[in-house]
Short mmCIF file of C-alpha atoms in Angstrom, two decimals:
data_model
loop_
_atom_site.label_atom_id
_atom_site.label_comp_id
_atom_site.label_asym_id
_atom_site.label_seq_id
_atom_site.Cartn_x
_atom_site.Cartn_y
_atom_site.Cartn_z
CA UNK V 11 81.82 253.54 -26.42
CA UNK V 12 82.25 251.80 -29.50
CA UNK V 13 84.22 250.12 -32.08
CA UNK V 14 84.73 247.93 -35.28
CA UNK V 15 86.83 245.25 -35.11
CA UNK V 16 87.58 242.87 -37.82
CA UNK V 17 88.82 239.18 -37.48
CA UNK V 18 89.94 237.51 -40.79
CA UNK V 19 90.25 233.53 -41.35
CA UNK V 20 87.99 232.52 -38.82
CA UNK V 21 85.26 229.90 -38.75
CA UNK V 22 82.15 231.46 -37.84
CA UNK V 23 82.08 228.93 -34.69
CA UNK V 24 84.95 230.63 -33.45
CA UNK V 25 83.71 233.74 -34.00
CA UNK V 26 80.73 233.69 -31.83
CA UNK V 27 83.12 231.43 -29.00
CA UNK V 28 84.78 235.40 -29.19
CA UNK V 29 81.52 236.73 -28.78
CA UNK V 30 80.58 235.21 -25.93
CA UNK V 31 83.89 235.28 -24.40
CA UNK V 32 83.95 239.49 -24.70
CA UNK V 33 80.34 239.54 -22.63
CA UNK V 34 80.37 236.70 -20.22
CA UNK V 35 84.34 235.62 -19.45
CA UNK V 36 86.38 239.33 -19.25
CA UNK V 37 87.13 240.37 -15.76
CA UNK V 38 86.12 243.60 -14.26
CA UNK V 39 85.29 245.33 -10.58
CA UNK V 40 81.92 246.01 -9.86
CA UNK V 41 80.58 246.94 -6.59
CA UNK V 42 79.45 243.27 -4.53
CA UNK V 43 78.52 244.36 -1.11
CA UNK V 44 76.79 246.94 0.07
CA UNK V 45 76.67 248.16 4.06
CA UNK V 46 73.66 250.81 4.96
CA UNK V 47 74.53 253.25 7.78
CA UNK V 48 71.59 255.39 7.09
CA UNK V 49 69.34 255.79 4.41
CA UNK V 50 65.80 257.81 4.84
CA UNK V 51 64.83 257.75 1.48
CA UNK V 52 62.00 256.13 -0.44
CA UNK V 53 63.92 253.62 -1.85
CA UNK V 54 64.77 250.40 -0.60
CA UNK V 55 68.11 249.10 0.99
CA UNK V 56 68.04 246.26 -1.60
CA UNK V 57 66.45 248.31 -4.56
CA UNK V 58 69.37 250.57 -4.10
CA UNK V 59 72.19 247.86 -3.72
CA UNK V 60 71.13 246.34 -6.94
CA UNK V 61 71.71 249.79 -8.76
CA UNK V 62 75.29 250.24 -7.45
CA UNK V 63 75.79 246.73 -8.59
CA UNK V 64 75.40 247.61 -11.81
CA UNK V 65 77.49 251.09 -11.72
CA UNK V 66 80.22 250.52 -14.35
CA UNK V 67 83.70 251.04 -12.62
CA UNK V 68 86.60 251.56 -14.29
CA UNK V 69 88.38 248.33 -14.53
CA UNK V 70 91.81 249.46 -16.56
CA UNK V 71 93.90 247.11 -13.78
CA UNK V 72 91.79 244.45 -12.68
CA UNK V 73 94.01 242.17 -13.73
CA UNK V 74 96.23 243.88 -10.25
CA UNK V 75 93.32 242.56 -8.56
CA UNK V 76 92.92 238.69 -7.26
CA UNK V 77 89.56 236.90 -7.38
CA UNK V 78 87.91 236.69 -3.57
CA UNK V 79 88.27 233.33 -3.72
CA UNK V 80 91.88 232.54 -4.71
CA UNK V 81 92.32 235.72 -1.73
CA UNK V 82 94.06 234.71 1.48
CA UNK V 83 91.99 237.33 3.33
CA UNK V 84 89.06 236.47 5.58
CA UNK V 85 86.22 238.60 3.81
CA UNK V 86 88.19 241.69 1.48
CA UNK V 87 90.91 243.67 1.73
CA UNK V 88 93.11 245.85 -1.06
CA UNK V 89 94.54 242.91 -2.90
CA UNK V 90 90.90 241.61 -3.77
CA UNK V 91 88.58 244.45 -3.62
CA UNK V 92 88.16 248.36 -3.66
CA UNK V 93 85.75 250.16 -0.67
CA UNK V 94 83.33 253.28 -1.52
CA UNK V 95 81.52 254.97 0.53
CA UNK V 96 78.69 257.34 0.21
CA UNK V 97 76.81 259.96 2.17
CA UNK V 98 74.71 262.47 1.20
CA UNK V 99 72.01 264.62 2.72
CA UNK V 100 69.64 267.08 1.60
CA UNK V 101 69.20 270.58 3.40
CA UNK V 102 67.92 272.75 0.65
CA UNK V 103 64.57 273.04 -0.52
CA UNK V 104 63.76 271.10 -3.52
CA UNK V 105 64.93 267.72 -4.76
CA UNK V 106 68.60 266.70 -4.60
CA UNK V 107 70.09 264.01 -7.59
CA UNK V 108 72.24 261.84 -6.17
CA UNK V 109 74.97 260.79 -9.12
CA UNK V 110 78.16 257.68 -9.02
CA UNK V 111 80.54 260.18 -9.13
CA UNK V 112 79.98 261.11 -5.68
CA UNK V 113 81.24 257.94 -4.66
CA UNK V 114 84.57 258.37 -2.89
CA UNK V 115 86.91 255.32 -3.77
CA UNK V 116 89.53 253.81 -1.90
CA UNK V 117 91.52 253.29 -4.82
CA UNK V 118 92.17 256.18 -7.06
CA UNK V 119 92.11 254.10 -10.29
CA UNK V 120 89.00 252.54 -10.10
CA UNK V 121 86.35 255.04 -10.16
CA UNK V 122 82.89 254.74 -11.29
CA UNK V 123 83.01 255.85 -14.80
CA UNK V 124 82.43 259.44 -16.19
CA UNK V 125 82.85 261.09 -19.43
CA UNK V 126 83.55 264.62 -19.71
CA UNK V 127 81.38 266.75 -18.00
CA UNK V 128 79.14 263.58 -17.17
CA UNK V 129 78.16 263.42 -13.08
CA UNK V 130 77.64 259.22 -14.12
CA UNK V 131 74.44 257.60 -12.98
CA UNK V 132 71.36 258.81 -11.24
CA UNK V 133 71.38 256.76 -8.17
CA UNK V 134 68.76 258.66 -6.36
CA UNK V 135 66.68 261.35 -5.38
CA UNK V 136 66.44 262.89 -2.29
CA UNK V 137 64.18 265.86 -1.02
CA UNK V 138 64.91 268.47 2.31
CA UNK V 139 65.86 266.24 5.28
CA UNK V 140 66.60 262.85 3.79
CA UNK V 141 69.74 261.32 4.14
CA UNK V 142 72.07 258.13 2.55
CA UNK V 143 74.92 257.20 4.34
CA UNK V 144 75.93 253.27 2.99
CA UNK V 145 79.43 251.52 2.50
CA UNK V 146 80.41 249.54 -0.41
CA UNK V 147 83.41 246.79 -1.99
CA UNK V 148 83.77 246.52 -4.89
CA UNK V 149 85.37 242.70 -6.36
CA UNK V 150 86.91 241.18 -9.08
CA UNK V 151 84.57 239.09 -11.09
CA UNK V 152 83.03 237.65 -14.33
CA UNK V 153 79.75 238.05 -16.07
CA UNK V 154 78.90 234.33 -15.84
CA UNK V 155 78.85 235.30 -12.36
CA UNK V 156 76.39 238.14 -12.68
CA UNK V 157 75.64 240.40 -15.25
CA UNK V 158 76.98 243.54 -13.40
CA UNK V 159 80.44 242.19 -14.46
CA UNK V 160 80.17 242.37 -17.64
CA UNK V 161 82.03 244.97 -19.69
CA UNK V 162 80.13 245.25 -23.15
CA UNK V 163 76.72 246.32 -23.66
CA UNK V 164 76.24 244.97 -26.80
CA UNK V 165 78.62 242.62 -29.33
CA UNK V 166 77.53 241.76 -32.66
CA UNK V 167 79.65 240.29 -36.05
CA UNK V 168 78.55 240.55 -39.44
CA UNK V 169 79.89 238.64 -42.42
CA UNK V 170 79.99 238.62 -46.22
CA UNK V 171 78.00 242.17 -46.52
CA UNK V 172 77.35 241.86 -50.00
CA UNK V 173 75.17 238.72 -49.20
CA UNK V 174 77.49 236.50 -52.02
CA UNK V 175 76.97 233.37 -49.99
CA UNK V 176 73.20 234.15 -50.45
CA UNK V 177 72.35 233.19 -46.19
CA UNK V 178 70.47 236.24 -46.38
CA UNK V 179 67.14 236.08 -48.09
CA UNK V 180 66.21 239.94 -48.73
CA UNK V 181 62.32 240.99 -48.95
CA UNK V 182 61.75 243.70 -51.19
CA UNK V 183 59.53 245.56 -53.46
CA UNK V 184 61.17 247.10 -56.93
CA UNK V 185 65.03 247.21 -55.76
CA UNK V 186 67.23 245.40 -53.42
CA UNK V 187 69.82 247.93 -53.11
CA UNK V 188 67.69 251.36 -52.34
CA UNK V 189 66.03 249.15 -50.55
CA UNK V 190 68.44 247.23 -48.06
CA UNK V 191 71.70 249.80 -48.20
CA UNK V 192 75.39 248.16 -47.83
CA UNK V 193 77.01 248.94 -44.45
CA UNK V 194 80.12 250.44 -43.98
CA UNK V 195 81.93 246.98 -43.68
CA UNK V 196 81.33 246.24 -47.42
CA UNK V 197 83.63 248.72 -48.69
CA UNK V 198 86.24 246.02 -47.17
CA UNK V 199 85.09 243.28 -50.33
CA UNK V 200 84.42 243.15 -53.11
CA UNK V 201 80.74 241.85 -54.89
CA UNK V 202 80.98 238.16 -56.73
CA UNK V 203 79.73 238.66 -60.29
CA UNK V 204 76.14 237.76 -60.34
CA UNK V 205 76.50 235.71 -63.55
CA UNK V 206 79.78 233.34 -62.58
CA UNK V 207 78.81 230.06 -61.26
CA UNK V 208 77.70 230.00 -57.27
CA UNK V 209 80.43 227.91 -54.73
CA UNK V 210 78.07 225.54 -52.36
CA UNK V 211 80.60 224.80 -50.64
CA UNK V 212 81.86 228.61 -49.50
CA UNK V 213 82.07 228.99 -45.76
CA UNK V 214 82.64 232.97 -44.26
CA UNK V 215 86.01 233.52 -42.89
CA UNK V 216 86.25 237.48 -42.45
CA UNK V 217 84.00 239.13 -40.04
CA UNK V 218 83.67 242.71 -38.54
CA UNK V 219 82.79 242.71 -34.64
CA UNK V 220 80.96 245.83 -33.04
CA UNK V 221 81.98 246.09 -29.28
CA UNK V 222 80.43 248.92 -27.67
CA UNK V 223 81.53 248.46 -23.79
CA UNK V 224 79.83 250.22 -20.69
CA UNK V 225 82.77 252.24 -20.48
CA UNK V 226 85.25 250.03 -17.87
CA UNK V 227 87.13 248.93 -20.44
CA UNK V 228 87.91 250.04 -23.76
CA UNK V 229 87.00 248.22 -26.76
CA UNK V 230 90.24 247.03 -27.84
CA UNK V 231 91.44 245.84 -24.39
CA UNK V 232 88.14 244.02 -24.53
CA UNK V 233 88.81 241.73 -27.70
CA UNK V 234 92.25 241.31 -26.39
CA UNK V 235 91.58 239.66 -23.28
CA UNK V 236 88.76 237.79 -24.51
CA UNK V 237 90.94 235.94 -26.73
CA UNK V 238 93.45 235.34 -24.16
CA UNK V 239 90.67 233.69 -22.31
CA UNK V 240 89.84 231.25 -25.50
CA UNK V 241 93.80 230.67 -25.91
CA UNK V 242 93.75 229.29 -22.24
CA UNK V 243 90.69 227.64 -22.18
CA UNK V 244 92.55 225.67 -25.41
CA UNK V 245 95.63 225.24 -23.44
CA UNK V 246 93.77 223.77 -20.74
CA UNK V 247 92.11 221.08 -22.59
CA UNK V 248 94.79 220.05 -24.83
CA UNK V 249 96.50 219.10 -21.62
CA UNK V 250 94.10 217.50 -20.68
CA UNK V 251 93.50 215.42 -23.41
CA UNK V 252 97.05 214.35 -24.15
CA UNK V 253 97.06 213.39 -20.22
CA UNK V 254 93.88 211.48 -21.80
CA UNK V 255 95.87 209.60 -24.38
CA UNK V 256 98.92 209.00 -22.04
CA UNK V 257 97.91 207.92 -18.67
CA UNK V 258 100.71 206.18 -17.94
CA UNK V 259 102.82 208.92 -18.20
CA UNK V 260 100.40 210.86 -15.92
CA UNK V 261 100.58 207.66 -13.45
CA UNK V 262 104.74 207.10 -12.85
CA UNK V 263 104.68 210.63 -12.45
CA UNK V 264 102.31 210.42 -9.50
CA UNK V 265 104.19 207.35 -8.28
CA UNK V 266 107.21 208.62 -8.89
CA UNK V 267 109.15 209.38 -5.29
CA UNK V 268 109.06 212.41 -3.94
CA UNK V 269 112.78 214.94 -4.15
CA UNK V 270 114.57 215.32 -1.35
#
């Protein structure tokens, strides 16, 4: 899933602090531990942990969910984590595809994800006899964590499409436009006049963002809480540089006696 987004009077080191924010630094729940009751296939406990890690989950409330750390609980429980659990056997003849949507969630909103008649990922094959029986939680977490958190499979920004600022060096042999077509995004400007005098000096300040997710969260909710992620990393160190400038302020109020 998909989308265009554009972000207008913007320096293009903000734009890729965005960027990076949308992949690496937007919560989501993806499956952390994994318990194996049975499992008589020919796949590994740990080969198959590592592909329910990376299940996408729908993650519409995560922000209902604490982190396992800032949890009061000894190991997980329903305000820091969601439990699946899966078994499956085979009795027919034949081989028997094993899909995410056949595991069975403790909370009803997050599910792996599925679109329309979609069974989700193949997990595994099993043939007549073979059995998985496994138990899994699924946390709260970040993609600077592990990549399994991360909600986007791909973000990318493009700027001045008609190449005005000239960054863009295009190869070519007879013409530049059959041979290097406009995208969509440069019906949104307008082309400088190749004879007027070129600005040195001109820095971008509009650019389009394509944020195609994994599905756990849409696009849109995506971009929003990425930048409420930059506007509190901000936050958090202009405070800490005006306790920087004023640490006497910082110090009387440390000193200062305690209320009764």
């Amino acid at each position: 899933m998909g989308n265009w987004t554009k972000a207008e009077t913007m320096h293009c080191s903000v734009a890729n602090s965005l960027r990076r924010a949308m992949i690496a630094e937007v919560p989501t729940m993806a499956i952390d531990l994994v318990q194996f009751i049975e499992n008589t296939t020919v796949l590994a406990d740990e080969f198959l942990a590592h592909r329910l890690g990376l299940v996408p989950l729908v993650s519409h409330n995560v922000d209902q969910f604490k982190y396992t750390r800032d949890c009061t609980c000894t190991e997980y429980c329903k305000d820091c984590s969601v439990e699946f659990t899966l078994h499956v056997k085979c009795t027919e003849p034949g081989t028997r595809i094993v899909y995410s949507s056949e595991l069975i969630s403790s909370n009803k909103d997050v599910v792996p994800v599925t679109e329309g008649d979609d069974q989700g990922v193949a997990l595994l094959k099993l043939r007549k006899g073979q059995e998985i029986n496994l138990h899994c939680v699924a946390k709260k977490g970040v993609a600077k964590e592990h990549a399994k958190w991360s909600p986007c499979a791909a973000v990318g920004f493009e700027y001045d499409p008609h190449n005005n600022l000239r960054h863009l060096n295009y190869w070519y042999e007879k013409s530049i436009k059959d041979e290097w077509p406009l995208s969509k995004n440069a019906e949104e400007e307008t082309e400088n006049d190749p004879d007027a005098p070129f600005n040195y000096k001109a820095e971008p300040t509009t650019f389009y963002f394509n944020v195609e997710t994994v599905g756990s969260l849409e696009p849109q909710a995506v971009v929003v809480k990425a930048t409420r992620v930059l506007q509190e990393k901000l936050g958090a160190l202009q405070l800490a540089l005006e306790e920087d400038q004023n640490p006497d302020t910082t110090a009387n109020m440390d000193d200062a006696e305690p209320w009764v």
